[in-house]
Every structure is written in C-alpha cells, then in structure tokens.
Coordinates of C-alpha atoms in Angstrom, one line a residue:
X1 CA -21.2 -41.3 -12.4
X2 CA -22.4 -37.6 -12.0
X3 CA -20.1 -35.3 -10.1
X4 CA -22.2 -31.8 -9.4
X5 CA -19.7 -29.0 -7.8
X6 CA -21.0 -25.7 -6.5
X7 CA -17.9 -23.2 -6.8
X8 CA -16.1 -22.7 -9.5
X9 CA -12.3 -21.4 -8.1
X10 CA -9.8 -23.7 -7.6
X11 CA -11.3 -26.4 -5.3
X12 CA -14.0 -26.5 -7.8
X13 CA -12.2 -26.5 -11.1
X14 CA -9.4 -28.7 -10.3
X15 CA -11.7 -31.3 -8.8
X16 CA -13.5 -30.9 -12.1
X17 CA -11.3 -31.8 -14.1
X18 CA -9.7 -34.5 -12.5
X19 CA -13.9 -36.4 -11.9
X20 CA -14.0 -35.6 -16.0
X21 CA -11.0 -37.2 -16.5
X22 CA -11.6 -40.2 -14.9
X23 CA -14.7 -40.6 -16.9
X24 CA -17.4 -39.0 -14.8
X25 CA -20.4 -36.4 -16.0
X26 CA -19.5 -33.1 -14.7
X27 CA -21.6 -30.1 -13.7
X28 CA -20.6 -26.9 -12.0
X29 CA -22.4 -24.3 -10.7
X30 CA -20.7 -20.7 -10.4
X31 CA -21.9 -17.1 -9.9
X32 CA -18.9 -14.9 -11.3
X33 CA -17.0 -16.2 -13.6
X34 CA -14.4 -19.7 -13.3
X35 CA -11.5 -19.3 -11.0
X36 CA -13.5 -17.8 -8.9
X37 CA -12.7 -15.2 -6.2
X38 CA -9.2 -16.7 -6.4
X39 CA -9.0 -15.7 -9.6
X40 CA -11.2 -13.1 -10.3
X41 CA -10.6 -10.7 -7.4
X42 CA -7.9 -12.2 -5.0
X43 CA -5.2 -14.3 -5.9
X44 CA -4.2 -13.4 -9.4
X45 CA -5.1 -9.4 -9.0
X46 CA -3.0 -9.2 -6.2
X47 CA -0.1 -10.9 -7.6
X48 CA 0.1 -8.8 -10.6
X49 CA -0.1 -5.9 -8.5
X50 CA 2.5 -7.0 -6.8
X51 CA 4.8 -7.8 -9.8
X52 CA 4.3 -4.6 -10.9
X53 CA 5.2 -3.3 -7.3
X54 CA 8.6 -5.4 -7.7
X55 CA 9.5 -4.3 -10.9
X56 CA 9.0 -0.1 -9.3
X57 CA 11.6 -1.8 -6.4
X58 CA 14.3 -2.5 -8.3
X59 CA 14.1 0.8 -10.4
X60 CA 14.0 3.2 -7.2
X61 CA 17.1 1.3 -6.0
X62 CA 19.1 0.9 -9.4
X63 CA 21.4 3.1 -8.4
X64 CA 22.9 1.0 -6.2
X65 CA 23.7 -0.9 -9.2
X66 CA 25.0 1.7 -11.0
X67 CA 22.5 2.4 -12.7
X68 CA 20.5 6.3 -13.7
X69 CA 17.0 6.5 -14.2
X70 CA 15.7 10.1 -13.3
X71 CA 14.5 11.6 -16.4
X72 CA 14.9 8.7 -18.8
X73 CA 12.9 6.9 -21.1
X74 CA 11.9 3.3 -20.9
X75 CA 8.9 2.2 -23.8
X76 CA 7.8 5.7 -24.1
X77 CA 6.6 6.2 -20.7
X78 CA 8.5 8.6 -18.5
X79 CA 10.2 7.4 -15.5
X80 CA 11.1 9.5 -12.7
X81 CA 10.6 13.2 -11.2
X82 CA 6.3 12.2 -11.5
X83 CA 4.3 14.3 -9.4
X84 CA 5.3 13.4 -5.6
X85 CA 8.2 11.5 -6.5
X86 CA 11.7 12.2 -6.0
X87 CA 14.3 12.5 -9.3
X88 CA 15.0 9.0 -10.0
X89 CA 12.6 7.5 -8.9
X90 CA 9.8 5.8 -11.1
X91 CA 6.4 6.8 -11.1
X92 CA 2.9 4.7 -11.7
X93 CA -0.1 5.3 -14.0
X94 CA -2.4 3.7 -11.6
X95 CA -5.5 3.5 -14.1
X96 CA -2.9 1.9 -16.7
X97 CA -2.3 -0.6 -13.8
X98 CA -5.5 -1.0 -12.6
X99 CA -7.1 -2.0 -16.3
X100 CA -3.8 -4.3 -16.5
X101 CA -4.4 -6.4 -12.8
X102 CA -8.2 -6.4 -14.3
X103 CA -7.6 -7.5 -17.4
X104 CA -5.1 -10.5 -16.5
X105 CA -7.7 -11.7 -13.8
X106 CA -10.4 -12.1 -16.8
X107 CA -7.8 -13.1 -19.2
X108 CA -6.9 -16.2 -16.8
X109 CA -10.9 -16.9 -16.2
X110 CA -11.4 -17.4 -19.5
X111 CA -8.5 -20.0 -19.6
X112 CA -9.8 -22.3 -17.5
X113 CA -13.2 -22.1 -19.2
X114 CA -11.6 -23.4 -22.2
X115 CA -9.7 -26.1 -20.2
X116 CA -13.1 -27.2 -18.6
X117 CA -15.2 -27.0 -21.8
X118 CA -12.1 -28.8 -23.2
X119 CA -12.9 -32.0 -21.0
X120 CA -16.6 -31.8 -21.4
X121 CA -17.5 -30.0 -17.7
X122 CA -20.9 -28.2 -17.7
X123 CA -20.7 -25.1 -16.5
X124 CA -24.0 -23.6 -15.2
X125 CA -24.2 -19.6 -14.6
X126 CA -25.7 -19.0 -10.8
X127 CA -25.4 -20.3 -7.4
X128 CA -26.0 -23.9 -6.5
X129 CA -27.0 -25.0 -3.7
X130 CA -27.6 -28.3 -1.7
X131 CA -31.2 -29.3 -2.3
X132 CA -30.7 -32.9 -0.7
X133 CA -27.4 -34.8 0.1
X134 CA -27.2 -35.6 -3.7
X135 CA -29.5 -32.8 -5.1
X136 CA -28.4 -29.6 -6.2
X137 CA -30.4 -26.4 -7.0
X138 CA -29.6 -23.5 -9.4
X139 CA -32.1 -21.8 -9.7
X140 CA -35.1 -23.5 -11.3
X141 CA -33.0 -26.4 -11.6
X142 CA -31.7 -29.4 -10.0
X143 CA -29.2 -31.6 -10.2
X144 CA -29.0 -34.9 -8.8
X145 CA -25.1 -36.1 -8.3
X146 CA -23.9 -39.5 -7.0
X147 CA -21.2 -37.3 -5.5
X148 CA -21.4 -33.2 -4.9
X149 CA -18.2 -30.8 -3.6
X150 CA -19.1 -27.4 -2.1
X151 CA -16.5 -25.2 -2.9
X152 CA -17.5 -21.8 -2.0
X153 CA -14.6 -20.0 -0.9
X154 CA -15.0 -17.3 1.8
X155 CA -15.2 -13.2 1.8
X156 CA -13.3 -10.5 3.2
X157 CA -14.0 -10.5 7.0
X158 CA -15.9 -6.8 8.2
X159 CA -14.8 -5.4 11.0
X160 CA -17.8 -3.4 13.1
X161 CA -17.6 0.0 13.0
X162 CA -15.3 0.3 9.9
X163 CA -17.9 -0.9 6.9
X164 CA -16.0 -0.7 3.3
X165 CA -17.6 2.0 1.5
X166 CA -15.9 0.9 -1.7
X167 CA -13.9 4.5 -2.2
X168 CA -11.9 5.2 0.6
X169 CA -12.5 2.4 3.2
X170 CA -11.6 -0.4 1.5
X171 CA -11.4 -4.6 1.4
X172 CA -8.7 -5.8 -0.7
X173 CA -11.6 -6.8 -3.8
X174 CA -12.3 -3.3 -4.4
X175 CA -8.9 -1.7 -4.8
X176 CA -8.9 -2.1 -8.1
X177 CA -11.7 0.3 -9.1
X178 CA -9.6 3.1 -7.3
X179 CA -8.5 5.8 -10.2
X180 CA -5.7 6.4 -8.8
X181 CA -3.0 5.0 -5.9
X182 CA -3.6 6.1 -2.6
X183 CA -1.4 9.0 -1.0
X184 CA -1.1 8.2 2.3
X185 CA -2.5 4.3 2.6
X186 CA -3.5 3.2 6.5
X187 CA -3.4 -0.8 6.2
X188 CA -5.7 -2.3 9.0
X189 CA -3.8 -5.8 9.6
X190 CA -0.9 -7.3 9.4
X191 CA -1.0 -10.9 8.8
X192 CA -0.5 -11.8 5.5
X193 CA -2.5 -10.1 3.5
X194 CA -1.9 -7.0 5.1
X195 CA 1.7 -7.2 4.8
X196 CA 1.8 -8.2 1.0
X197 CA -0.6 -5.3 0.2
X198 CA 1.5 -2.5 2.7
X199 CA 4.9 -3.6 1.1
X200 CA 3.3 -3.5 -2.5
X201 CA 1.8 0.2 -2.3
X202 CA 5.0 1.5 0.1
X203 CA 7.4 0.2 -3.5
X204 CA 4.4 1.8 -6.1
X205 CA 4.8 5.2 -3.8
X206 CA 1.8 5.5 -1.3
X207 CA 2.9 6.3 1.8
X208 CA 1.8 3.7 4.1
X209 CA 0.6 2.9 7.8
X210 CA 0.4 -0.5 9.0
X211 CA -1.8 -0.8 12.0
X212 CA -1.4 -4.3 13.8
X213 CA -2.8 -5.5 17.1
X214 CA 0.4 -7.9 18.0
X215 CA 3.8 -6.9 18.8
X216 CA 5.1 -7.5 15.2
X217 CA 4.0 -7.9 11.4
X218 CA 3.0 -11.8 10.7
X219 CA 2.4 -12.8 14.1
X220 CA 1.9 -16.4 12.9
X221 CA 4.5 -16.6 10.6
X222 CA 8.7 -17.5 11.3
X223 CA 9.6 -14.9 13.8
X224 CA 12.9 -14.5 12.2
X225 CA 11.4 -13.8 9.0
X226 CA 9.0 -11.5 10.5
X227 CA 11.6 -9.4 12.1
X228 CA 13.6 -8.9 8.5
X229 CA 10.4 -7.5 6.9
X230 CA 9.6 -5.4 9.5
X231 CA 13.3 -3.9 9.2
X232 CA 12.6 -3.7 5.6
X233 CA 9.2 -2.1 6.0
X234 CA 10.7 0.4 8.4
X235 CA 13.7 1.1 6.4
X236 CA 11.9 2.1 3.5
X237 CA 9.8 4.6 5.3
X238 CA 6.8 2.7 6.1
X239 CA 4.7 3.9 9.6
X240 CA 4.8 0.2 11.5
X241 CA 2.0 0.6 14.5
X242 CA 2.5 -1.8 17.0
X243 CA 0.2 -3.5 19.6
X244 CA -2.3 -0.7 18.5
X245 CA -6.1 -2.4 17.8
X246 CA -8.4 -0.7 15.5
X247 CA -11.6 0.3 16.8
X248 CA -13.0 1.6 14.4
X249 CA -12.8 3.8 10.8
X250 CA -14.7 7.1 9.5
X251 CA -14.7 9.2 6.5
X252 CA -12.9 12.5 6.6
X253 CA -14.2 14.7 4.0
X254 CA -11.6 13.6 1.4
X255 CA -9.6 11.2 4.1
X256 CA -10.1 8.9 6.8
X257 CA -9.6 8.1 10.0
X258 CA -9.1 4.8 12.3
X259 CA -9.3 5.1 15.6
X260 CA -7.5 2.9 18.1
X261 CA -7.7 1.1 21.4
X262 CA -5.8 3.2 22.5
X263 CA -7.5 6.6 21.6
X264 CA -5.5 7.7 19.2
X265 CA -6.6 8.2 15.7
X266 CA -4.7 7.8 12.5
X267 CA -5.5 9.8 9.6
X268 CA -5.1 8.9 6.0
X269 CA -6.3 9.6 2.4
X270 CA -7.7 5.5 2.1
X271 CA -7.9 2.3 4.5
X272 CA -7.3 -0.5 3.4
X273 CA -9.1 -3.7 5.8
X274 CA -7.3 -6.9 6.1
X275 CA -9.2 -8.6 9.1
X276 CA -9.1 -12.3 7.8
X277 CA -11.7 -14.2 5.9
X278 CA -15.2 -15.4 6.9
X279 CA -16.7 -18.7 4.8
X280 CA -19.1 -18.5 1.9
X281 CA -21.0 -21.4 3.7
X282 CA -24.4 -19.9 4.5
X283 CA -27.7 -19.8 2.8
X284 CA -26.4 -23.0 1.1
X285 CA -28.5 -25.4 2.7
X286 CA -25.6 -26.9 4.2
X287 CA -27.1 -27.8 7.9
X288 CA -30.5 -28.6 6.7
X289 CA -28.9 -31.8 4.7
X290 CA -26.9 -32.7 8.0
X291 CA -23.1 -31.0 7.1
X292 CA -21.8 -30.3 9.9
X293 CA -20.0 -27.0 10.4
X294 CA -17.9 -25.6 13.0
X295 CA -18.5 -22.4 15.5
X296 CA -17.0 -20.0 12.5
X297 CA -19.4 -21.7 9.7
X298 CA -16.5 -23.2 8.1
X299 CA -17.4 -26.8 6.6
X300 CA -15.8 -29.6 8.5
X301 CA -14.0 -32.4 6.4
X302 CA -11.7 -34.8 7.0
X303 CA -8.2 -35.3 5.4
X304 CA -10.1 -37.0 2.3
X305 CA -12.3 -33.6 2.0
X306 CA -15.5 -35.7 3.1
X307 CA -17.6 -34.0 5.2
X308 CA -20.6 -35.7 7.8
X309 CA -22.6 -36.4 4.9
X310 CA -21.9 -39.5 2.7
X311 CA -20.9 -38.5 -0.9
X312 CA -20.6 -34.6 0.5
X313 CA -17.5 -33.3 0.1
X314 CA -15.8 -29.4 0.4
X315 CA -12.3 -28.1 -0.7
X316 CA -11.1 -24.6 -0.6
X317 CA -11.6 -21.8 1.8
X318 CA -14.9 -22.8 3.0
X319 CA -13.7 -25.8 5.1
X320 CA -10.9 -23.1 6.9
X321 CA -7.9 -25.3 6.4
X322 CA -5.1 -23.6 5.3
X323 CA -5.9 -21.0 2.8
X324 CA -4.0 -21.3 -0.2
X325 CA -5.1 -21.6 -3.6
X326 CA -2.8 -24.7 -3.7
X327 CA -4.3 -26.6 -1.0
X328 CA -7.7 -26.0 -2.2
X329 CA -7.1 -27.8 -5.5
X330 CA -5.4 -30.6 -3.8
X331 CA -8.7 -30.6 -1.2
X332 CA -10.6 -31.1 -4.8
X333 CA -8.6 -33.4 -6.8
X334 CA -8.6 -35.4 -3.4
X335 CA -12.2 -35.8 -3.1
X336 CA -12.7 -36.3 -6.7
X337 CA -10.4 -39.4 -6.3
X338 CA -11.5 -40.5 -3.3
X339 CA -15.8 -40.1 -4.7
X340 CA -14.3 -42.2 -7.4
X341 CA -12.7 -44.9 -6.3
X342 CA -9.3 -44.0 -7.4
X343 CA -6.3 -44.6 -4.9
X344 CA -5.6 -41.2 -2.5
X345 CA -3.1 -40.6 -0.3
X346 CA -4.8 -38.0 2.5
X347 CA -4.1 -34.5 2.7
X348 CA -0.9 -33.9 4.6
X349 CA -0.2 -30.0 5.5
X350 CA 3.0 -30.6 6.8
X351 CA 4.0 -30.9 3.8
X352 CA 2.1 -27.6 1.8
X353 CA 5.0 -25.2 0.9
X354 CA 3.5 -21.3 1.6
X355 CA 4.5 -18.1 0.2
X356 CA 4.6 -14.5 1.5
X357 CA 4.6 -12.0 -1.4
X358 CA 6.1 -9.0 0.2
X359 CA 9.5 -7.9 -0.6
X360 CA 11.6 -9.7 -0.2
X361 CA 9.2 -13.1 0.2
X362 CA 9.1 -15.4 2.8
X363 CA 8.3 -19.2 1.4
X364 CA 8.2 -22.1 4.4
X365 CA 7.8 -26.0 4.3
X366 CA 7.8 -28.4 7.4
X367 CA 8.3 -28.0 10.7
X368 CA 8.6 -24.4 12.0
X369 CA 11.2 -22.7 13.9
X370 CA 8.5 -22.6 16.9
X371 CA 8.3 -26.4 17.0
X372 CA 12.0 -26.8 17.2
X373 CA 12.6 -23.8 19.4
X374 CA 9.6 -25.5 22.2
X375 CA 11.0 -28.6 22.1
X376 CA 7.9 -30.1 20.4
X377 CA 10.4 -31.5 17.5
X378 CA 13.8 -32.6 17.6
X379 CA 15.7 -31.3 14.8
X380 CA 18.9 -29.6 14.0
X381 CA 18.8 -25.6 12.5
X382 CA 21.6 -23.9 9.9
X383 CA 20.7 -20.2 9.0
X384 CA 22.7 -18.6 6.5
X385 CA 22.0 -14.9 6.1
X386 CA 21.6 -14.4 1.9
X387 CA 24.2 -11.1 2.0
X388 CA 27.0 -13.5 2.0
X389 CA 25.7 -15.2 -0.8
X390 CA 27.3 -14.2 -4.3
X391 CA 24.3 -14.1 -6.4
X392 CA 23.0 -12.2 -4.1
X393 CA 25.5 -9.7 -3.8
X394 CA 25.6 -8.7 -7.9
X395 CA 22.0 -8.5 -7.8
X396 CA 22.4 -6.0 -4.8
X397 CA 20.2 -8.0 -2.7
X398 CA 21.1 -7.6 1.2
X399 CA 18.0 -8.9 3.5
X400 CA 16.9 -12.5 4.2
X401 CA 18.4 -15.9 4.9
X402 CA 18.3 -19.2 4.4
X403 CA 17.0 -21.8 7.4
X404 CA 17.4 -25.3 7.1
X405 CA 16.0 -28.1 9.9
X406 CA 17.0 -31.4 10.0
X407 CA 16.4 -34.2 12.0
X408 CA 19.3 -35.1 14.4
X409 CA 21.5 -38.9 14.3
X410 CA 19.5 -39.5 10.1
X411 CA 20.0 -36.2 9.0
X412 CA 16.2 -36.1 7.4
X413 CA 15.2 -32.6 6.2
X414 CA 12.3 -31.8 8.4
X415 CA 11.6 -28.4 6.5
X416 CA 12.7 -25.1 5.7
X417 CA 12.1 -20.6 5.6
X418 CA 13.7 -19.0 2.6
X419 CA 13.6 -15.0 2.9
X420 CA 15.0 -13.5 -0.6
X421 CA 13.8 -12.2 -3.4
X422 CA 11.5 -15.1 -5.3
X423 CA 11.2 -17.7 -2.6
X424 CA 8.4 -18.9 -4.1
X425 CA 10.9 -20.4 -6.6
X426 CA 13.6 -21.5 -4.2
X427 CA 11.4 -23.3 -1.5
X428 CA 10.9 -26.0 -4.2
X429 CA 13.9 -28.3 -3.5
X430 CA 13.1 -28.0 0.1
X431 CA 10.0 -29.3 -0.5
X432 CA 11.0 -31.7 -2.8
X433 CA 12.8 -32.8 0.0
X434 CA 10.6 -32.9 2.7
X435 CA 8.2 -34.5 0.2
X436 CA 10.7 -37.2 -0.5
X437 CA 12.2 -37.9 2.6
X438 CA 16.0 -36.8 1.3
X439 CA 18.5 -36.0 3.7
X440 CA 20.9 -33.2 4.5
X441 CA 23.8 -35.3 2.9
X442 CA 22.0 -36.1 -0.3
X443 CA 21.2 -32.2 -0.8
X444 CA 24.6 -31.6 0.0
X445 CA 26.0 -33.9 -2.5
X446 CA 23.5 -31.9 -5.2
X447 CA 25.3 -29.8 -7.9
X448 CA 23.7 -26.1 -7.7
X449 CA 24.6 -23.5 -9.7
X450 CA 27.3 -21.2 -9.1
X451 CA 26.6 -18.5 -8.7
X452 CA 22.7 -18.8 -7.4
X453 CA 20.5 -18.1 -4.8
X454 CA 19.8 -22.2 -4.8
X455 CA 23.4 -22.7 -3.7
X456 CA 22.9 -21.8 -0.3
X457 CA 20.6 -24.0 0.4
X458 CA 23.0 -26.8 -0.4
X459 CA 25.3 -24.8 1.5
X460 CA 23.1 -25.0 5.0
X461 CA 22.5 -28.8 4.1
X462 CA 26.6 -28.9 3.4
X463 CA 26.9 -27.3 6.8
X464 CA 24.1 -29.7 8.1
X465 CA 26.0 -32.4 7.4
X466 CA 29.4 -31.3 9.1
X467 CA 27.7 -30.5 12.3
X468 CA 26.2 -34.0 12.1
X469 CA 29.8 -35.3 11.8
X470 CA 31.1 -33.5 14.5
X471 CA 28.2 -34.8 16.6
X472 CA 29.0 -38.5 15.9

C-alpha cells in the first residue's frame, strides 16, 4: 500500500513511521523542515527556553539554600550584578540563548529525518495538497495514495488591531530573532501559552505584564492550580491584569502600547500575543474533495482520525482536538493502523496526561476537579500541599500540591493535578494508573522512594484508602 502524508510534525511523522513499519510505501510532503512547527518553532523552542528560564530560578533563589552567587564564576561566564540585575542575581546573554533554542530546534529536525530516511519514508520538499480523495499535489507532482493523512498543524491566531510586526509586537514564533530579552514584556493571554511564556521571561529578568480577559490565569485549567501560579506570578513581581480585554496594540517609538476594554492602555518595551491557534486547513483543497470541516476550519475526524472521506484521515492540530504534541502522534499512529488493517483501540482523551510548563508546572490526568466539584462524576478527592513533603522541603520547594480522585465503594483512581516542580515527570504513575485501571489501595501498597516528590502521591492514595475504610 501507498501511504501519502501532507505535514511533516508529529501527526505526520509518527504516522509515518508506524505505515513504514508495517510494510507500506511512504511519502511525505513538508514545507519547513520535519517536526514541523512543533518542532521547528513551537514546542521544542519554547521548552528550551524554558529550561533555561528554570535553571535562572533556582540561581536567584539559592540563597535560600545557602548558597552565594553575586559576583561568582560559573564556566567562565559571570553571574550576577549584570546590567539591571540585582547582586546575586544571574544574568542572561539573550543572543547566546537565542542561537542555543535555534539551534536545538534544527538539531532535533534533523533527527527525525534520519529516523524517517532510516525506514525508507520519502520526504518531498513543499506543500501537498489534496488533488482527489487519493491524489496528492506538490507542486508539479502527484501522488496517488490508497490512504492520505493531512497533518497540517495550525498558526498563531491574530488578533485585529494588534498585527505582529516581527520586532516589538510579537507571536510566540518570532521571539527568537529578538537580540536581546525584553525589558518590560506585556503578555496578551493567559491560557497556556501565555502563562508558560510570562513565567519564563519574569525568571530570565523581563519585567512582565500579563493581560487576561477572565478573572484568573488558566481559565480552563484546575482552579486550584491556577490560583497557586497566580500567587507565584504575583509574588515574584509579575503585573497580573485581570478581566481586562485587549483591544488592540501600537508601536511606541521604541515601546508599545495595548489598549484595553476598558480604556486604559498599558505600555511596554515588546508584546507578546498569545490569542490561541487557528488551523492550517485552507487552500488545501480539503472541501472540494468532500472533508468536512467545522465553523473554525478545523478538520473533523472521528476517534480513529478518519475524516468524511473514505481513506482521508487528519491528526494533529488541524482537527482542533486537544493540542498536544502527544495526542497528535497518537491521532497518526492511530490512523496509520486503522488505514492498515492493524488492530486500534480509539482515541480516548480521558486518558491524555497534559503539562503546564510554568514554574512550578501543572501536569493533570482524568477527571477534573470541575467534574467532581458539579456533581457530574462521583469520586472521592485527597490534596496534599507539596511543603509538607520532605523532598520538597531540602530542595527549598514551597508551592503546589498533590490532588488525587478516586472513585468511591472500588477505590478506582479516576485521575489526578500534580503542581511542583517537574510534574511532567510525576503525573506518570497517575496516568499509569488511570491507564490501567489500578486502585487507590494498589498505589498505596507501592514502595516510593523516601525521600521523593513521588511519595506523596502514594501518600494521597494511602490517605485514599483510609477514608474508604472509614466509609465502610
């Protein structure tokens, strides 16, 4: 069989390689480079920056752990008293940085081009697009697939009135040609993205804004969690607007300014927009060969990634479900599986574990704290607050918890929020769990470390377990 796949991030590549190891002739089409935006421009870039940011976190507060920075050396680079930086604090060579993020993103491009050329995939510079339901065009060419997977991805959503310009209003793809960090850093937006990028540059040393149109930072996230970054984002000096809409943004001479629904206007040296997404879905000839797509232009698919056209299939940010890097390669290894013949079990988000890289990070799986909290599931709650936890103590650490649900009379972990410093790594045996089906009583009865951030979640599950007894 021939598999032809236009998008080359991680809907596209992971479905790649899974069609060419099954057996089938592989050809995709992409316009920048493998990985994709995701890789490229997004994902990765951001992640390194915020590494970095993490690494600058724990050397401004090191002297909580007894440690003296100011005027030190650390690999020949000085640390502290830079210019606009307090004594003991450390400072940031943004180009140094910049060329870094950059070069990692192209570095882990050219990785999966060896994977794919590896197992035999065609790659074909340009961008496809459906010429048929089984025909696809790059360029002068075209391709006719048994099965084809659009995976497109989506770009940076533009709010009117506030255009990026590239040098001082901004989308998050084009921070990285900035010489230098921004001063004073207005961030439009405070989902996600927003959040990540306004605790990242408030640990580097901007001084930051965050403008947001709700009453709190991650309106869709765990309002718990929510409320301990905000405290967090306060404490450290950050400028938290509430309820206060953007309207619009203007250059300044060497500044800018946003304006608000309210009529106030906030000035800054750079903007940075986070407004959401909007799907790389048209001029692909998508409705002309009958795929349906929604009111937004996102691609609609079912939980096998098929969309309304036999042997059509999309993954990744273009169909609008759930916009993680992780679910788009599932999307793709699913349809690959599913175009060729193998055994699939559907997509089930319920069970997609997600992670919130600001600092510290918020990682969920399962049922959230709104479900329980409406009535809408039945489940039993234990939050432990991570400052009583040991580990966390010697490592200075003193914001987040631990929230564990589980459902009442079995004791079945439903799902979980881990605030602390690398919940991307601890939301694991949650989701193991949740995967799994495992109870409260077999988490409890797990060894963990001692001591270890891990150990209280076998402590909510221990605690779980008791309240279960008492209930009996």
């Amino acid at each position: 069989m021939r598999i032809a796949i236009i998008g080359g991030g991680p809907g596209g590549y992971e479905a790649a390689l899974v069609a060419a190891q099954l057996g089938a002739e592989v050809i995709v089409a992409e316009t920048d480079g493998l990985g994709g935006a995701c890789v490229l421009t997004d994902c990765v870039p951001s992640k390194t920056l915020i590494e970095t940011s993490g690494v600058m976190a724990v050397l401004n507060s090191s002297g909580d752990l007894g440690i003296q920075i100011g005027g030190g050396q650390i690999g020949g680079g000085q640390i502290g008293g830079g210019q606009g930086q307090p004594p003991g604090r450390g400072t940031v060579d943004a180009p140094r940085l910049y060329r870094r993020v950059k070069e990692l993103a192209r570095a882990q491009s050219a990785d999966v081009a060896v994977r794919l050329a590896a197992e035999g995939v065609e790659v074909v510079p340009g961008a496809g697009r459906l010429a048929g339901p089984r025909t696809v065009a790059i360029g002068d060419r075209e391709i006719t697939a048994d099965a084809v997977l659009i995976a497109t991805g989506a770009r940076p959503r533009v709010l009117p009135g506030a255009e990026p310009d590239g040098e001082r209003i901004l989308n998050w793809r084009q921070l990285y040609d900035l010489g230098e960090l921004p001063e004073e850093l207005i961030v439009v937006g405070s989902g996600v993205t927003g959040a990540e990028f306004a605790s990242a540059y408030q640990a580097l040393g901007s001084r930051v804004t965050l403008v947001s149109s709700r009453d709190r930072v991650l309106p869709q996230e765990d309002a718990d969690a929510a409320m301990v970054i905000e405290g967090v984002f306060r404490r450290n000096g950050m400028t938290v607007l509430g309820k206060s809409r953007a309207t619009g943004v203007k250059r300044t001479g060497q500044g800018v300014a946003v304006s608000l629904g309210s009529g106030e206007t906030v000035t800054g040296s750079h903007c940075l927009l986070t407004v959401g997404m909007t799907p790389a879905t048209s001029g692909l000839g998508l409705e002309e060969a009958g795929v349906r797509l929604d009111s937004h232009g996102f691609v609609q698919v079912n939980r096998v990634s098929r969309t309304s056209v036999p042997d059509v299939y999309a993954a990744g940010d273009c169909t609008g479900v759930m916009m993680l890097a992780s679910v788009a390669a599932m999307q793709g290894r699913i349809a690959m599986w599913h175009a060729l013949g193998e055994a699939v079990q559907p997509l089930r988000l319920s069970h997609v574990a997600a992670t919130i890289f600001t600092d510290p990070e918020i990682a969920t799986v399962g049922v959230p704290h709104a479900a329980v909290m409406s009535g809408d599931v039945a489940a039993r709650m234990v939050k432990l607050p991570l400052a009583t936890n040991a580990r966390a103590k010697m490592a200075g650490l003193r914001d987040g918890f631990v929230k564990l649900f589980a459902r009442p009379g079995t004791g079945l972990v439903l799902g979980g929020v881990v605030v602390a410093a690398r919940a991307s790594e601890l939301i694991l045996p949650v989701s193991l769990a949740v995967e799994h089906r495992l109870t409260v009583d077999e988490m409890a009865q797990t060894f963990a470390v001692y001591p270890s951030l891990s150990g209280s979640l076998t402590e909510a599950a221990r605690q779980l377990m008791q309240s279960a007894a008492e209930a009996d």
